[in-house]
Coordinates of C-alpha atoms in Angstrom, one line a residue:
M1 CA -123.8 45.1 27.1
G2 CA -121.4 47.8 26.4
I3 CA -123.5 50.3 28.4
L4 CA -122.8 48.3 31.6
A5 CA -119.0 48.2 31.1
G6 CA -117.1 49.9 33.9
R7 CA -120.2 50.6 36.0
N8 CA -120.9 49.2 39.4
W9 CA -123.9 48.8 41.8
D10 CA -124.4 48.0 45.4
A11 CA -126.0 44.8 44.4
V12 CA -126.8 42.8 41.2
V13 CA -129.4 40.0 41.1
D14 CA -129.0 38.2 37.8
T15 CA -131.9 35.8 36.9
C16 CA -131.1 35.4 33.2
G17 CA -128.4 33.0 32.1
Y18 CA -129.2 29.8 30.3
V19 CA -125.7 28.6 29.6
P20 CA -122.4 28.8 31.5
R21 CA -120.8 31.1 28.9
V22 CA -123.5 33.8 29.3
V23 CA -123.4 33.6 33.1
R24 CA -119.6 33.9 33.0
Q25 CA -119.8 37.0 30.7
S26 CA -122.4 38.7 32.9
A27 CA -120.4 38.0 36.1
D28 CA -117.2 39.3 34.5
L29 CA -118.9 42.4 33.2
L30 CA -120.5 43.2 36.6
R31 CA -117.5 42.1 38.8
H32 CA -116.9 45.5 40.1
S33 CA -120.3 45.6 41.9
N34 CA -120.3 45.1 45.7
R35 CA -122.5 42.0 45.5
Y36 CA -123.3 39.8 42.5
L37 CA -125.9 37.0 42.9
F38 CA -126.9 34.6 40.2
I39 CA -130.2 32.8 40.7
S40 CA -131.0 29.6 38.8
S41 CA -134.5 28.5 39.3
V42 CA -134.7 25.7 36.8
S43 CA -133.1 22.3 36.9
V44 CA -130.9 23.1 39.9
Y45 CA -131.2 19.8 41.8
R46 CA -130.0 16.4 40.4
D47 CA -133.2 14.7 41.6
A48 CA -136.1 17.1 41.6
S49 CA -138.7 14.3 41.7
R50 CA -138.6 14.2 45.5
P51 CA -140.6 17.0 47.3
G52 CA -139.0 19.0 50.0
L53 CA -135.4 19.0 48.9
A54 CA -132.9 20.8 51.2
E55 CA -130.5 23.5 50.0
D56 CA -127.6 21.1 50.4
A57 CA -129.2 18.4 48.1
P58 CA -126.9 17.4 45.2
V59 CA -127.1 19.7 42.2
A60 CA -127.3 18.8 38.6
E61 CA -124.2 19.2 36.4
L62 CA -124.0 19.6 32.7
V63 CA -122.2 16.8 31.0
D64 CA -120.7 19.2 28.5
P65 CA -120.7 22.8 29.8
T66 CA -119.9 24.1 26.2
N67 CA -123.1 22.7 24.8
E68 CA -125.5 25.6 24.4
D69 CA -128.6 23.5 23.3
V70 CA -130.8 24.8 26.1
P71 CA -133.9 22.6 25.4
A72 CA -131.6 19.5 25.4
N73 CA -130.1 20.3 28.7

């Protein structure tokens, strides 16, 4: 990611971050951009078995945010 260091954009849409450490690194590297948006489209809500969840529904949380075993989480 060295090529991105020190650069900025009007907006960044980040759709690739499987573990908190990677998302944190991306956000830190791109912090000088005017807008940074991270979109997580998998396993966001605590109970995804109910159809029609609202945006304010409770979200899932990792038991151990340092665990990087993506399939297990």
